[in-house]
PDB file of C-alpha atoms in Angstrom:
ATOM      1  CA  HIS A   1      13.468   9.379 -39.620  1.00  0.00           C
ATOM      2  CA  PRO A   2      13.049  11.729 -36.596  1.00  0.00           C
ATOM      3  CA  MET A   3      10.076   9.821 -35.143  1.00  0.00           C
ATOM      4  CA  THR A   4      11.966   6.543 -35.106  1.00  0.00           C
ATOM      5  CA  SER A   5      14.930   7.936 -33.202  1.00  0.00           C
ATOM      6  CA  ARG A   6      12.699   9.666 -30.656  1.00  0.00           C
ATOM      7  CA  ARG A   7      10.669   6.503 -30.139  1.00  0.00           C
ATOM      8  CA  SER A   8      13.737   4.391 -29.489  1.00  0.00           C
ATOM      9  CA  GLN A   9      14.861   6.832 -26.768  1.00  0.00           C
ATOM     10  CA  THR A  10      11.505   6.788 -24.985  1.00  0.00           C
ATOM     11  CA  PRO A  11      11.469   4.233 -22.160  1.00  0.00           C
ATOM     12  CA  ALA A  12       8.784   1.589 -22.335  1.00  0.00           C
ATOM     13  CA  VAL A  13       5.959   1.971 -19.799  1.00  0.00           C
ATOM     14  CA  PRO A  14       3.301  -0.555 -18.833  1.00  0.00           C
ATOM     15  CA  SER A  15       0.163  -0.224 -20.890  1.00  0.00           C
ATOM     16  CA  LEU A  16      -2.908   1.301 -19.327  1.00  0.00           C
ATOM     17  CA  LEU A  17      -4.780  -1.987 -19.661  1.00  0.00           C
ATOM     18  CA  ARG A  18      -2.017  -3.887 -17.840  1.00  0.00           C
ATOM     19  CA  ARG A  19      -2.063  -1.360 -14.989  1.00  0.00           C
ATOM     20  CA  LEU A  20      -5.850  -1.519 -14.781  1.00  0.00           C
ATOM     21  CA  ASN A  21      -5.728  -5.326 -14.701  1.00  0.00           C
ATOM     22  CA  ALA A  22      -3.059  -5.273 -11.978  1.00  0.00           C
ATOM     23  CA  ARG A  23      -5.226  -2.914  -9.960  1.00  0.00           C
ATOM     24  CA  LEU A  24      -8.221  -5.206 -10.426  1.00  0.00           C
ATOM     25  CA  VAL A  25      -6.168  -8.168  -9.166  1.00  0.00           C
ATOM     26  CA  LEU A  26      -5.059  -6.224  -6.070  1.00  0.00           C
ATOM     27  CA  GLU A  27      -8.612  -5.023  -5.385  1.00  0.00           C
ATOM     28  CA  THR A  28      -9.909  -8.581  -5.756  1.00  0.00           C
ATOM     29  CA  MET A  29      -7.309  -9.947  -3.328  1.00  0.00           C
ATOM     30  CA  HIS A  30      -8.216  -7.181  -0.894  1.00  0.00           C
ATOM     31  CA  ALA A  31     -11.912  -8.066  -1.093  1.00  0.00           C
ATOM     32  CA  VAL A  32     -11.645 -11.868  -1.260  1.00  0.00           C
ATOM     33  CA  GLY A  33      -8.383 -12.677   0.507  1.00  0.00           C
ATOM     34  CA  PRO A  34      -5.711 -15.135  -0.627  1.00  0.00           C
ATOM     35  CA  CYS A  35      -6.429 -16.572  -4.084  1.00  0.00           C
ATOM     36  CA  THR A  36      -4.965 -19.009  -6.547  1.00  0.00           C
ATOM     37  CA  ARG A  37      -4.442 -17.861 -10.131  1.00  0.00           C
ATOM     38  CA  ALA A  38      -7.554 -19.859 -11.083  1.00  0.00           C
ATOM     39  CA  ASP A  39      -9.592 -18.085  -8.367  1.00  0.00           C
ATOM     40  CA  LEU A  40      -8.435 -14.717  -9.696  1.00  0.00           C
ATOM     41  CA  VAL A  41      -9.327 -15.711 -13.265  1.00  0.00           C
ATOM     42  CA  ARG A  42     -12.848 -16.642 -12.096  1.00  0.00           C
ATOM     43  CA  HIS A  43     -13.299 -13.439 -10.057  1.00  0.00           C
ATOM     44  CA  THR A  44     -11.893 -11.017 -12.631  1.00  0.00           C
ATOM     45  CA  GLY A  45     -12.498 -12.568 -16.051  1.00  0.00           C
ATOM     46  CA  ILE A  46      -8.846 -11.993 -16.990  1.00  0.00           C
ATOM     47  CA  SER A  47      -7.401 -14.782 -19.157  1.00  0.00           C
ATOM     48  CA  PRO A  48      -5.129 -17.383 -17.484  1.00  0.00           C
ATOM     49  CA  PRO A  49      -1.962 -16.414 -19.442  1.00  0.00           C
ATOM     50  CA  THR A  50      -2.491 -12.736 -18.666  1.00  0.00           C
ATOM     51  CA  MET A  51      -3.177 -13.556 -15.018  1.00  0.00           C
ATOM     52  CA  SER A  52       0.099 -15.489 -14.768  1.00  0.00           C
ATOM     53  CA  LYS A  53       2.004 -12.481 -16.148  1.00  0.00           C
ATOM     54  CA  LEU A  54       0.165 -10.096 -13.796  1.00  0.00           C
ATOM     55  CA  ILE A  55       0.883 -12.235 -10.731  1.00  0.00           C
ATOM     56  CA  GLU A  56       4.524 -12.543 -11.749  1.00  0.00           C
ATOM     57  CA  GLY A  57       4.821  -8.761 -12.089  1.00  0.00           C
ATOM     58  CA  LEU A  58       3.026  -8.076  -8.797  1.00  0.00           C
ATOM     59  CA  PHE A  59       5.192 -10.683  -7.060  1.00  0.00           C
ATOM     60  CA  GLU A  60       8.407  -9.169  -8.445  1.00  0.00           C
ATOM     61  CA  ALA A  61       7.229  -5.697  -7.371  1.00  0.00           C
ATOM     62  CA  GLY A  62       6.709  -7.017  -3.831  1.00  0.00           C
ATOM     63  CA  LEU A  63       2.985  -6.276  -3.820  1.00  0.00           C
ATOM     64  CA  VAL A  64       1.863  -9.906  -3.483  1.00  0.00           C
ATOM     65  CA  GLU A  65       3.462 -12.930  -1.852  1.00  0.00           C
ATOM     66  CA  GLU A  66       2.807 -16.641  -1.705  1.00  0.00           C
ATOM     67  CA  ASP A  67       0.428 -17.662   1.040  1.00  0.00           C
ATOM     68  CA  PRO A  68       1.961 -20.491   3.094  1.00  0.00           C
ATOM     69  CA  ASP A  69      -1.383 -22.332   3.116  1.00  0.00           C
ATOM     70  CA  ARG A  70      -1.768 -24.457  -0.012  1.00  0.00           C
ATOM     71  CA  VAL A  71      -5.091 -25.317  -1.615  1.00  0.00           C
ATOM     72  CA  LEU A  72      -5.709 -29.050  -1.668  1.00  0.00           C
ATOM     73  CA  THR A  73      -7.141 -30.362  -4.910  1.00  0.00           C
ATOM     74  CA  ASN A  74      -7.262 -33.737  -6.631  1.00  0.00           C
ATOM     75  CA  GLY A  75      -4.078 -32.799  -8.471  1.00  0.00           C
ATOM     76  CA  ARG A  76      -1.132 -30.758  -7.441  1.00  0.00           C
ATOM     77  CA  PRO A  77      -1.600 -28.396  -4.457  1.00  0.00           C
ATOM     78  CA  GLY A  78      -2.518 -24.921  -5.714  1.00  0.00           C
ATOM     79  CA  VAL A  79      -0.368 -21.938  -4.818  1.00  0.00           C
ATOM     80  CA  ARG A  80      -2.328 -19.126  -3.259  1.00  0.00           C
ATOM     81  CA  PHE A  81      -1.222 -15.524  -3.377  1.00  0.00           C
ATOM     82  CA  ARG A  82      -2.072 -12.769  -0.935  1.00  0.00           C
ATOM     83  CA  LEU A  83      -1.376  -9.090  -0.548  1.00  0.00           C
ATOM     84  CA  ALA A  84       2.151  -8.598   0.737  1.00  0.00           C
ATOM     85  CA  ALA A  85       2.410  -8.510   4.517  1.00  0.00           C
ATOM     86  CA  ARG A  86       5.929  -9.732   5.315  1.00  0.00           C
ATOM     87  CA  ASN A  87       8.253  -7.706   3.112  1.00  0.00           C
ATOM     88  CA  VAL A  88       6.588  -4.312   2.744  1.00  0.00           C
ATOM     89  CA  GLN A  89       4.797  -1.891   5.002  1.00  0.00           C
ATOM     90  CA  VAL A  90       2.516   1.091   4.840  1.00  0.00           C
ATOM     91  CA  LEU A  91       2.703   3.589   7.687  1.00  0.00           C
ATOM     92  CA  GLY A  92      -0.196   5.532   9.130  1.00  0.00           C
ATOM     93  CA  ALA A  93      -0.356   8.583  11.375  1.00  0.00           C
ATOM     94  CA  VAL A  94      -3.584   9.644  13.061  1.00  0.00           C
ATOM     95  CA  VAL A  95      -3.399  13.172  14.464  1.00  0.00           C
ATOM     96  CA  ASP A  96      -6.169  13.927  16.929  1.00  0.00           C
ATOM     97  CA  VAL A  97      -6.918  16.586  19.512  1.00  0.00           C
ATOM     98  CA  HIS A  98      -5.487  14.786  22.555  1.00  0.00           C
ATOM     99  CA  SER A  99      -3.347  11.997  21.104  1.00  0.00           C
ATOM    100  CA  CYS A 100      -1.594  10.838  17.963  1.00  0.00           C
ATOM    101  CA  THR A 101      -1.159   7.264  16.802  1.00  0.00           C
ATOM    102  CA  VAL A 102       1.495   5.934  14.444  1.00  0.00           C
ATOM    103  CA  LEU A 103       1.192   2.417  13.056  1.00  0.00           C
ATOM    104  CA  SER A 104       2.501  -0.053  10.510  1.00  0.00           C
ATOM    105  CA  CYS A 105       0.675  -2.649   8.463  1.00  0.00           C
ATOM    106  CA  GLY A 106       1.208  -4.773   5.397  1.00  0.00           C
ATOM    107  CA  LEU A 107      -0.837  -4.327   2.244  1.00  0.00           C
ATOM    108  CA  ASP A 108      -3.335  -6.751   3.752  1.00  0.00           C
ATOM    109  CA  GLY A 109      -4.320  -3.927   6.128  1.00  0.00           C
ATOM    110  CA  ARG A 110      -3.670  -5.837   9.335  1.00  0.00           C
ATOM    111  CA  ILE A 111      -2.264  -3.477  11.931  1.00  0.00           C
ATOM    112  CA  GLU A 112       0.587  -4.863  13.985  1.00  0.00           C
ATOM    113  CA  PRO A 113      -0.096  -3.951  17.650  1.00  0.00           C
ATOM    114  CA  ALA A 114       3.603  -4.234  18.532  1.00  0.00           C
ATOM    115  CA  LEU A 115       4.302  -1.562  15.913  1.00  0.00           C
ATOM    116  CA  THR A 116       1.738   0.946  17.128  1.00  0.00           C
ATOM    117  CA  ARG A 117       2.839   4.027  19.037  1.00  0.00           C
ATOM    118  CA  THR A 118       0.509   6.447  20.813  1.00  0.00           C
ATOM    119  CA  LEU A 119       1.663   9.824  22.049  1.00  0.00           C
ATOM    120  CA  ASP A 120       0.091  12.930  23.515  1.00  0.00           C
ATOM    121  CA  THR A 121      -0.554  15.604  20.908  1.00  0.00           C
ATOM    122  CA  PRO A 122       2.063  18.326  21.461  1.00  0.00           C
ATOM    123  CA  ALA A 123       0.980  21.918  22.070  1.00  0.00           C
ATOM    124  CA  ASP A 124       2.652  23.396  18.965  1.00  0.00           C
ATOM    125  CA  TYR A 125       3.161  22.443  15.337  1.00  0.00           C
ATOM    126  CA  PRO A 126       6.980  22.086  15.313  1.00  0.00           C
ATOM    127  CA  ALA A 127       6.782  19.780  18.357  1.00  0.00           C
ATOM    128  CA  LEU A 128       4.041  17.765  16.611  1.00  0.00           C
ATOM    129  CA  LEU A 129       6.241  17.285  13.538  1.00  0.00           C
ATOM    130  CA  ARG A 130       9.228  16.254  15.667  1.00  0.00           C
ATOM    131  CA  ALA A 131       7.155  13.782  17.705  1.00  0.00           C
ATOM    132  CA  LEU A 132       5.495  12.223  14.630  1.00  0.00           C
ATOM    133  CA  THR A 133       8.805  12.007  12.768  1.00  0.00           C
ATOM    134  CA  ALA A 134      10.486  10.246  15.699  1.00  0.00           C
ATOM    135  CA  ALA A 135       7.585   7.788  16.124  1.00  0.00           C
ATOM    136  CA  LEU A 136       7.427   7.063  12.374  1.00  0.00           C
ATOM    137  CA  LYS A 137      11.180   6.454  12.182  1.00  0.00           C
ATOM    138  CA  ASP A 138      10.957   4.113  15.172  1.00  0.00           C
ATOM    139  CA  VAL A 139       8.085   2.080  13.712  1.00  0.00           C
ATOM    140  CA  ARG A 140       9.712   1.933  10.280  1.00  0.00           C
ATOM    141  CA  LYS A 141      13.027   0.800  11.771  1.00  0.00           C
ATOM    142  CA  GLN A 142      11.374  -1.838  13.995  1.00  0.00           C
ATOM    143  CA  ARG A 143       9.684  -3.490  11.032  1.00  0.00           C
ATOM    144  CA  GLY A 144      12.825  -3.299   8.910  1.00  0.00           C
ATOM    145  CA  VAL A 145      11.132  -3.717   5.535  1.00  0.00           C
ATOM    146  CA  ARG A 146      10.510  -1.471   2.549  1.00  0.00           C
ATOM    147  CA  CYS A 147       7.963   1.283   3.189  1.00  0.00           C
ATOM    148  CA  LEU A 148       5.548   1.942   0.320  1.00  0.00           C
ATOM    149  CA  GLY A 149       3.833   5.013   1.717  1.00  0.00           C
ATOM    150  CA  LEU A 150       2.399   7.043   4.556  1.00  0.00           C
ATOM    151  CA  GLY A 151      -1.188   8.050   5.170  1.00  0.00           C
ATOM    152  CA  VAL A 152      -1.990  10.890   7.564  1.00  0.00           C
ATOM    153  CA  THR A 153      -5.366  11.858   8.984  1.00  0.00           C
ATOM    154  CA  VAL A 154      -6.286  15.076  10.784  1.00  0.00           C
ATOM    155  CA  PRO A 155      -9.665  16.197  12.127  1.00  0.00           C
ATOM    156  CA  GLY A 156     -10.276  19.095   9.770  1.00  0.00           C
ATOM    157  CA  LEU A 157     -10.596  20.290   6.209  1.00  0.00           C
ATOM    158  CA  LEU A 158      -7.677  20.114   3.811  1.00  0.00           C
ATOM    159  CA  ASN A 159      -6.901  22.141   0.714  1.00  0.00           C
ATOM    160  CA  ARG A 160      -5.995  19.505  -1.886  1.00  0.00           C
ATOM    161  CA  ASP A 161      -3.933  21.926  -3.969  1.00  0.00           C
ATOM    162  CA  THR A 162      -1.748  23.265  -1.152  1.00  0.00           C
ATOM    163  CA  ARG A 163      -1.999  20.087   0.964  1.00  0.00           C
ATOM    164  CA  CYS A 164      -2.539  22.248   4.021  1.00  0.00           C
ATOM    165  CA  VAL A 165      -5.089  22.108   6.800  1.00  0.00           C
ATOM    166  CA  VAL A 166      -7.423  25.066   6.282  1.00  0.00           C
ATOM    167  CA  PHE A 167      -9.880  24.456   9.111  1.00  0.00           C
ATOM    168  CA  ALA A 168      -9.406  22.355  12.251  1.00  0.00           C
ATOM    169  CA  PRO A 169     -11.502  23.993  14.979  1.00  0.00           C
ATOM    170  CA  ASN A 170     -10.368  21.624  17.736  1.00  0.00           C
ATOM    171  CA  MET A 171      -6.667  21.647  16.865  1.00  0.00           C
ATOM    172  CA  HIS A 172      -5.395  25.187  17.314  1.00  0.00           C
ATOM    173  CA  LEU A 173      -1.783  24.140  16.833  1.00  0.00           C
ATOM    174  CA  LEU A 174      -2.628  23.733  13.122  1.00  0.00           C
ATOM    175  CA  ASP A 175      -3.961  27.345  12.804  1.00  0.00           C
TER     176      ASP A 175
END
């Protein structure tokens, strides 16, 4: 049957519900901080078996890690999980009129001061790109862990479709 053969060639993808649940877990950890599986079950309403599978998947993906601080209970110490901070990074670049800042942080959002670089904003666009690229490469190399993404801010209006700055009255190098 043609449908059967096409189905068997289609790679399996996580279900929408699983992705939504994983997102809920990450959002909860962001809002609440380190949590045990039981804490996450209470905060989200997700069943314990499903939570265990979600945590396992998020851990394997490098998005969460074990928190070194254990929760003391009457029984066995509980393992807490937190948003990954040691083995992944997210880079940020803030482009402003007089200076630019490049930084690194884990998924927990804590900025590492030793991995923050500030530079004067160059006078032209090619020089800006060269300076930001060099600073980003330096910060990424210093941390030495997998980079999950880069966020860039500019003081102006952006066209979402073209991803270009369309109006930045104080930054003429972007005209």
